[in-house]
Amino acid sequence: MIYCRGHAKDYDEWQTKGAEGWSYADCLPYFKRSENHELGADAYRGGNGPLHVVRNTQKDQPLFQAFLDAGVEAGYPFTDDLNGYQQEGFGWHDLTIHNGQRWSTSAAYLHPVLHRANLTVMTETYVNKVLFSGEKAIGVEIEDSRTKVVSNISTTNEVVLSGGAINSPQLLMLSGIGDGDHLKQLQVPIVHHLPAVGNHMEDHIGVHMQIACKQPLTLYRASKRYPRNRVRLPTAKSVASYEHLSSQLREDIGHAMTGYIFLLRGSKNGTLRLRSANSRDYPRIDPKYLAQEENRISLRESIKLMREIFAQSAFEDLRGKGISPKDAVELDDEIDAWDLHITWRVLREWELTRIRLLTCRLVSTESKDFVLSTRPLCQIL
């Protein structure tokens, strides 16, 4: 629900590297056109779009205000609008919420036009592959997940692929667009040799710090339905699966504060490859988390920065002992070891931030290893 556009300089960097038409000045009118901000329109906000946006100013929550005050105490600026002129600093997030509910792009764009005669929405339906005549996309092969019936949908215009950073490259490779050697190994007929498909994957590496809170101000009370040092029983009538549980039960720590740290320019050069020619098989993903030394250094310094924030006087009446990492974890090597443990534990559960990107990246002047052009707009090369 957090509404964050990304930093303006990132868009400008895309333009500099060859992505014509993707500067922040080019994209801003579309952001504004989509947005219906509760504070009204200005130079950076929209006021009449379908996407409802609210400002998360929970000033009655002392923890939130303490965090903002601590940031300013530590010498960092406060910003009134994280999507506005000054994006750096501490400030209140915008959220996509309307009438107390999450306001998704589906709610904003799809549901209002479901009645249109020229629109058909098919749920519980897989796309197996894109169909081609030569190198021109002419349709898609689909499969009903309930009946297992396979059929084709044809077009004389265009096929728009919008499967995200995981399914888009997977579907391209299943359709014969990707690295030729990889496709041959899986006996997928090659339509177009394009090695960049599935390369350059990035993700926002994230870890979280936990610190005990001396005041009963957190969500802990709302989560006390079950004892925190017990294994919870499911509420379903039967148990459908079993898991081996390690001995991770611990003493109830009570109220605590959590600080999340994300490297917005995190892992680099991850890869995605097909596991098989079956569209139901999950692809093989090598994210290369913490493969670059700069990531390790950035995470280490971020831990120190978060500790600096919590050490400010704004947290004096709230701050308890460190839970994860412990206060005794101070040396660089100790922080690095904690970072590595937490990151790989989360990776095992394939959580992290789930903000993967660049597996079908735009044209770049730095390399010929790209998938999409900008003229025509986002067309596969």
Coordinates of C-alpha atoms in Angstrom, one line a residue:
M1 CA 0.0 0.0 0.0
I2 CA 3.0 2.3 0.2
Y3 CA 2.9 4.7 -2.7
C4 CA 6.5 5.5 -3.7
R5 CA 7.5 6.5 -7.2
G6 CA 11.2 6.1 -6.9
H7 CA 13.8 8.8 -7.0
A8 CA 13.7 11.3 -9.9
K9 CA 17.4 10.9 -10.5
D10 CA 16.9 7.2 -11.3
Y11 CA 14.6 8.0 -14.1
D12 CA 17.0 10.7 -15.4
E13 CA 19.8 8.1 -15.3
W14 CA 17.7 5.8 -17.5
Q15 CA 17.3 8.6 -20.0
T16 CA 21.1 9.3 -19.9
K17 CA 21.8 5.6 -20.6
G18 CA 19.6 5.5 -23.6
A19 CA 16.1 5.0 -22.4
E20 CA 14.6 7.8 -24.5
G21 CA 11.4 9.2 -23.1
W22 CA 11.8 7.8 -19.6
S23 CA 13.2 10.8 -17.7
Y24 CA 11.4 12.0 -14.6
A25 CA 10.0 14.9 -16.5
D26 CA 8.6 12.5 -19.1
C27 CA 7.0 10.2 -16.5
L28 CA 5.7 12.8 -14.1
P29 CA 2.6 13.8 -16.1
Y30 CA 1.5 10.1 -16.1
F31 CA 2.0 9.8 -12.3
K32 CA -0.1 12.9 -11.8
R33 CA -2.8 11.7 -14.3
S34 CA -3.2 8.5 -12.4
E35 CA -3.3 10.0 -8.9
N36 CA -6.2 11.3 -6.8
H37 CA -4.4 12.6 -3.7
E38 CA -6.4 13.5 -0.7
L39 CA -4.3 16.7 -0.3
G40 CA -5.2 17.8 -3.8
A41 CA -3.1 18.5 -6.9
D42 CA 0.1 20.5 -7.0
A43 CA 3.3 20.4 -9.2
Y44 CA 4.0 16.8 -8.2
R45 CA 0.6 15.4 -7.1
G46 CA -2.5 14.6 -9.1
G47 CA -6.0 15.3 -7.9
N48 CA -8.4 13.7 -10.4
G49 CA -7.0 10.3 -11.3
P50 CA -8.4 6.9 -10.5
L51 CA -5.7 5.9 -8.0
H52 CA -6.7 7.1 -4.5
V53 CA -3.7 8.2 -2.4
V54 CA -3.7 9.3 1.3
R55 CA -0.9 10.7 3.5
N56 CA 0.0 8.4 6.4
T57 CA 0.2 11.1 9.1
Q58 CA -0.4 9.0 12.2
K59 CA 0.6 11.8 14.5
D60 CA -1.2 10.2 17.4
Q61 CA 1.3 7.3 17.3
P62 CA 4.3 8.2 19.5
L63 CA 6.6 5.7 17.8
F64 CA 6.1 7.2 14.4
Q65 CA 6.7 10.8 15.6
A66 CA 9.8 9.7 17.6
F67 CA 11.3 8.2 14.5
L68 CA 10.8 11.4 12.5
D69 CA 12.1 13.5 15.4
A70 CA 15.1 11.3 15.8
G71 CA 16.0 11.6 12.1
V72 CA 16.0 15.3 12.4
E73 CA 18.1 15.2 15.6
A74 CA 20.7 13.1 13.8
G75 CA 21.1 15.8 11.2
Y76 CA 18.8 14.6 8.4
P77 CA 16.2 16.7 6.7
F78 CA 12.4 16.4 7.2
T79 CA 10.5 16.3 3.9
D80 CA 6.8 17.1 3.6
D81 CA 6.4 14.9 0.5
L82 CA 8.6 11.8 -0.2
N83 CA 7.2 11.9 -3.8
G84 CA 7.6 15.7 -4.2
Y85 CA 10.4 18.2 -4.8
Q86 CA 12.7 16.9 -1.9
Q87 CA 12.6 13.1 -1.8
E88 CA 15.6 12.7 0.5
G89 CA 15.0 12.7 4.2
F90 CA 12.5 11.6 6.9
G91 CA 8.7 12.0 6.2
W92 CA 5.3 10.5 6.2
H93 CA 4.6 7.9 3.5
D94 CA 1.7 8.1 1.0
L95 CA -0.6 5.1 0.9
T96 CA -3.0 3.8 -1.7
I97 CA -6.1 3.5 0.5
H98 CA -9.7 4.4 -0.1
N99 CA -12.6 4.0 2.3
G100 CA -10.4 2.0 4.6
Q101 CA -9.4 -0.5 2.0
R102 CA -6.3 -1.1 -0.1
W103 CA -6.8 0.7 -3.4
S104 CA -5.0 -1.4 -6.0
T105 CA -4.5 -0.8 -9.7
S106 CA -7.2 -3.4 -10.3
A107 CA -9.6 -1.4 -8.2
A108 CA -8.5 1.9 -9.9
Y109 CA -8.4 0.8 -13.5
L110 CA -10.0 -2.6 -14.1
H111 CA -13.1 -2.9 -12.0
P112 CA -14.6 0.4 -13.3
V113 CA -14.5 -0.9 -16.9
L114 CA -15.5 -4.6 -16.5
H115 CA -18.8 -3.8 -18.2
R116 CA -17.1 -2.9 -21.5
A117 CA -18.1 -5.1 -24.5
N118 CA -14.6 -5.1 -25.9
L119 CA -13.0 -6.4 -22.6
T120 CA -12.8 -10.0 -21.5
V121 CA -11.2 -10.9 -18.2
M122 CA -10.2 -14.5 -17.8
T123 CA -9.3 -15.7 -14.3
E124 CA -7.8 -19.1 -13.3
T125 CA -6.2 -19.2 -16.7
Y126 CA -2.6 -19.8 -17.5
V127 CA -0.7 -18.5 -20.5
N128 CA 1.5 -21.3 -21.8
K129 CA 3.3 -19.3 -24.4
V130 CA 3.1 -16.5 -27.0
L131 CA 2.3 -17.6 -30.5
F132 CA 4.4 -16.3 -33.4
S133 CA 4.3 -16.1 -37.2
G134 CA 8.0 -15.7 -37.9
E135 CA 9.1 -13.1 -35.4
K136 CA 5.7 -11.4 -35.1
A137 CA 3.5 -12.2 -32.1
I138 CA 0.1 -13.2 -33.3
G139 CA -1.6 -14.5 -30.1
V140 CA -1.2 -16.6 -27.0
E141 CA -1.8 -20.2 -26.0
I142 CA -3.9 -20.5 -22.8
E143 CA -5.0 -23.2 -20.5
D144 CA -8.0 -23.3 -18.2
S145 CA -6.6 -24.4 -14.8
R146 CA -10.0 -26.0 -13.9
T147 CA -10.8 -28.0 -17.1
K148 CA -7.2 -28.3 -18.4
V149 CA -8.6 -27.3 -21.8
V150 CA -5.9 -25.6 -24.0
S151 CA -6.9 -23.0 -26.6
N152 CA -5.5 -20.2 -28.6
I153 CA -6.4 -16.5 -28.7
S154 CA -5.3 -14.7 -31.9
T155 CA -4.8 -11.0 -32.7
T156 CA -4.1 -8.9 -35.7
N157 CA -2.8 -6.0 -33.6
E158 CA -0.4 -6.7 -30.8
V159 CA 0.3 -8.9 -27.7
V160 CA 1.1 -7.0 -24.5
L161 CA 3.1 -9.0 -22.0
S162 CA 2.9 -7.8 -18.4
G163 CA 3.9 -10.7 -16.2
G164 CA 6.4 -8.9 -13.9
A165 CA 10.1 -9.6 -13.4
I166 CA 9.6 -13.3 -12.9
N167 CA 6.8 -14.4 -15.3
S168 CA 7.6 -12.1 -18.2
P169 CA 11.1 -13.6 -18.9
Q170 CA 9.8 -17.0 -18.1
L171 CA 7.0 -16.7 -20.7
L172 CA 9.4 -15.2 -23.3
M173 CA 11.7 -18.2 -22.9
L174 CA 8.8 -20.7 -23.0
S175 CA 7.8 -18.9 -26.3
G176 CA 11.2 -19.3 -27.8
I177 CA 12.8 -15.9 -27.1
G178 CA 15.9 -16.1 -25.0
D179 CA 19.4 -17.5 -24.9
G180 CA 19.5 -20.0 -27.8
D181 CA 21.8 -22.5 -26.0
H182 CA 19.6 -22.5 -22.9
L183 CA 16.4 -23.1 -25.0
K184 CA 18.0 -25.9 -26.9
Q185 CA 18.9 -27.7 -23.7
L186 CA 15.2 -27.8 -22.9
Q187 CA 14.1 -28.5 -26.4
V188 CA 12.2 -25.2 -26.7
P189 CA 11.9 -24.2 -30.4
I190 CA 13.9 -21.0 -30.9
V191 CA 12.0 -18.0 -32.3
H192 CA 14.6 -15.3 -31.6
H193 CA 18.0 -15.6 -29.9
L194 CA 18.0 -12.9 -27.2
P195 CA 20.5 -13.7 -24.4
A196 CA 19.5 -10.7 -22.2
V197 CA 16.1 -12.3 -21.3
G198 CA 16.3 -13.3 -17.7
N199 CA 19.6 -11.5 -17.0
H200 CA 20.5 -8.5 -14.8
M201 CA 17.9 -9.3 -12.1
E202 CA 18.0 -7.0 -9.2
D203 CA 16.2 -7.0 -5.8
H204 CA 16.0 -4.7 -2.8
I205 CA 18.0 -6.6 -0.2
G206 CA 16.4 -6.0 3.1
V207 CA 17.1 -6.8 6.8
H208 CA 15.3 -5.7 9.9
M209 CA 16.5 -4.6 13.3
Q210 CA 14.5 -5.3 16.5
I211 CA 14.8 -3.2 19.7
A212 CA 12.8 -3.7 22.9
C213 CA 10.3 -0.9 23.6
K214 CA 9.9 0.2 27.2
Q215 CA 6.4 1.6 26.6
P216 CA 3.2 -0.3 25.7
L217 CA 2.8 1.5 22.4
T218 CA 3.3 -1.2 19.8
L219 CA 1.0 -3.8 18.1
Y220 CA 2.1 -6.4 20.6
R221 CA -1.2 -6.2 22.5
A222 CA -3.2 -6.9 19.3
S223 CA -1.2 -10.0 18.7
K224 CA -1.6 -11.6 22.1
R225 CA -4.3 -14.1 21.1
Y226 CA -1.7 -16.9 21.4
P227 CA 1.2 -17.2 23.8
R228 CA 4.3 -15.9 21.9
N229 CA 6.5 -18.8 23.2
R230 CA 4.2 -21.5 21.9
V231 CA 3.6 -23.2 18.5
R232 CA 0.3 -22.0 17.3
L233 CA -2.4 -24.5 16.2
P234 CA -4.2 -23.8 12.9
T235 CA -7.9 -22.9 13.0
A236 CA -8.7 -25.1 10.0
K237 CA -10.7 -28.4 10.6
S238 CA -7.7 -30.5 9.5
V239 CA -4.0 -30.2 9.0
A240 CA -3.1 -30.6 5.3
S241 CA 0.7 -30.6 5.7
Y242 CA 3.4 -31.2 8.3
E243 CA 6.7 -29.4 8.9
H244 CA 9.8 -30.2 10.8
L245 CA 10.2 -27.4 13.4
S246 CA 13.6 -26.4 14.7
S247 CA 14.0 -25.4 18.4
Q248 CA 13.4 -21.7 17.9
L249 CA 11.0 -21.1 20.9
R250 CA 12.2 -18.2 22.9
E251 CA 11.3 -16.1 25.9
D252 CA 8.4 -13.6 25.2
I253 CA 10.1 -10.3 24.5
G254 CA 7.0 -8.2 24.8
H255 CA 6.7 -4.8 23.1
A256 CA 9.4 -4.1 20.5
M257 CA 10.2 -1.7 17.7
T258 CA 11.4 -2.9 14.2
G259 CA 13.4 -0.9 11.8
Y260 CA 13.5 -2.1 8.2
I261 CA 16.6 -1.4 6.0
F262 CA 16.4 -1.8 2.3
L263 CA 19.2 -1.3 -0.3
L264 CA 17.3 0.2 -3.2
R265 CA 20.2 -0.5 -5.4
G266 CA 20.8 -4.0 -4.0
S267 CA 21.7 -7.3 -5.6
K268 CA 22.9 -7.1 -9.2
N269 CA 23.3 -9.4 -12.1
G270 CA 21.0 -12.1 -10.8
T271 CA 19.7 -14.6 -13.4
L272 CA 16.4 -16.4 -14.2
R273 CA 16.3 -19.5 -16.3
L274 CA 13.7 -22.1 -17.1
R275 CA 13.6 -25.2 -15.0
S276 CA 11.8 -27.1 -17.8
A277 CA 9.6 -26.5 -20.9
N278 CA 6.6 -26.8 -18.6
S279 CA 5.0 -23.5 -17.9
R280 CA 3.9 -24.7 -14.4
D281 CA 7.4 -25.3 -13.2
Y282 CA 8.9 -22.5 -11.3
P283 CA 12.0 -21.0 -13.0
R284 CA 15.5 -21.3 -11.5
I285 CA 16.5 -18.0 -9.9
D286 CA 20.0 -17.1 -8.8
P287 CA 19.6 -13.6 -7.2
K288 CA 23.2 -13.3 -6.2
Y289 CA 22.4 -11.6 -2.9
L290 CA 25.4 -10.1 -1.2
A291 CA 27.6 -11.2 -4.1
Q292 CA 29.0 -7.6 -4.4
E293 CA 31.2 -6.3 -1.6
E294 CA 29.5 -2.9 -1.9
N295 CA 26.3 -4.5 -0.8
R296 CA 27.9 -5.9 2.4
I297 CA 29.4 -2.5 3.2
S298 CA 26.1 -0.7 2.5
L299 CA 24.2 -3.0 4.8
R300 CA 26.8 -2.7 7.5
E301 CA 26.7 1.1 7.4
S302 CA 22.9 1.0 7.3
I303 CA 22.8 -1.0 10.6
K304 CA 25.1 1.7 12.1
L305 CA 22.8 4.4 10.8
M306 CA 19.7 2.8 12.2
R307 CA 21.4 2.4 15.6
E308 CA 22.3 6.1 15.4
I309 CA 18.6 7.0 14.8
F310 CA 17.5 4.9 17.8
A311 CA 20.2 6.4 20.0
Q312 CA 18.7 9.9 19.7
S313 CA 17.0 11.6 22.6
A314 CA 13.6 11.2 20.9
F315 CA 13.7 7.5 21.8
E316 CA 15.1 8.0 25.3
D317 CA 11.8 7.0 27.0
L318 CA 11.1 4.2 24.5
R319 CA 14.4 2.5 23.7
G320 CA 15.2 -0.8 25.3
K321 CA 17.9 -3.4 24.7
G322 CA 18.8 -4.6 21.2
I323 CA 17.0 -7.9 20.3
S324 CA 18.3 -8.5 16.8
P325 CA 21.1 -7.8 16.5
K326 CA 22.1 -7.8 20.2
D327 CA 23.8 -4.7 21.5
A328 CA 27.0 -6.6 21.8
V329 CA 27.2 -7.0 18.0
E330 CA 29.4 -4.0 17.3
L331 CA 32.5 -4.8 15.2
D332 CA 32.3 -4.7 11.4
D333 CA 32.9 -8.5 11.1
E334 CA 30.2 -9.2 13.7
I335 CA 27.7 -7.0 11.9
D336 CA 28.6 -8.6 8.6
A337 CA 28.0 -12.1 10.0
W338 CA 24.6 -11.0 11.4
D339 CA 23.6 -9.5 8.1
L340 CA 24.6 -12.6 6.2
H341 CA 22.7 -14.9 8.6
I342 CA 19.5 -12.8 8.5
T343 CA 19.6 -12.3 4.7
W344 CA 20.1 -16.0 3.9
R345 CA 17.5 -17.0 6.4
V346 CA 15.0 -14.8 4.7
L347 CA 16.2 -15.9 1.3
R348 CA 15.4 -19.5 2.2
E349 CA 11.8 -18.5 2.7
W350 CA 12.0 -16.4 -0.6
E351 CA 10.7 -13.3 1.1
L352 CA 12.9 -10.3 1.2
T353 CA 11.1 -7.4 -0.5
R354 CA 9.8 -9.2 -3.6
I355 CA 10.7 -6.1 -5.7
R356 CA 12.6 -7.8 -8.5
L357 CA 13.3 -6.0 -11.7
L358 CA 15.5 -5.7 -14.8
T359 CA 15.0 -9.2 -16.2
C360 CA 13.7 -7.6 -19.4
R361 CA 15.6 -4.4 -19.2
L362 CA 15.3 -1.4 -21.5
V363 CA 17.8 -0.3 -24.1
S364 CA 21.1 0.9 -22.8
T365 CA 24.1 2.7 -24.3
E366 CA 26.3 0.9 -21.8
S367 CA 25.7 -2.6 -23.3
K368 CA 23.9 -4.4 -26.1
D369 CA 22.6 -6.8 -23.5
F370 CA 19.0 -5.6 -23.3
V371 CA 15.5 -6.8 -24.3
L372 CA 13.2 -3.8 -24.9
S373 CA 13.3 -0.7 -27.1
T374 CA 11.9 2.7 -26.2
R375 CA 11.0 3.5 -29.8
P376 CA 8.6 1.8 -30.5
L377 CA 7.6 1.8 -26.8
C378 CA 8.8 -1.3 -25.0
Q379 CA 8.9 -3.5 -28.0
I380 CA 11.0 -6.7 -27.8
L381 CA 14.1 -6.4 -30.0

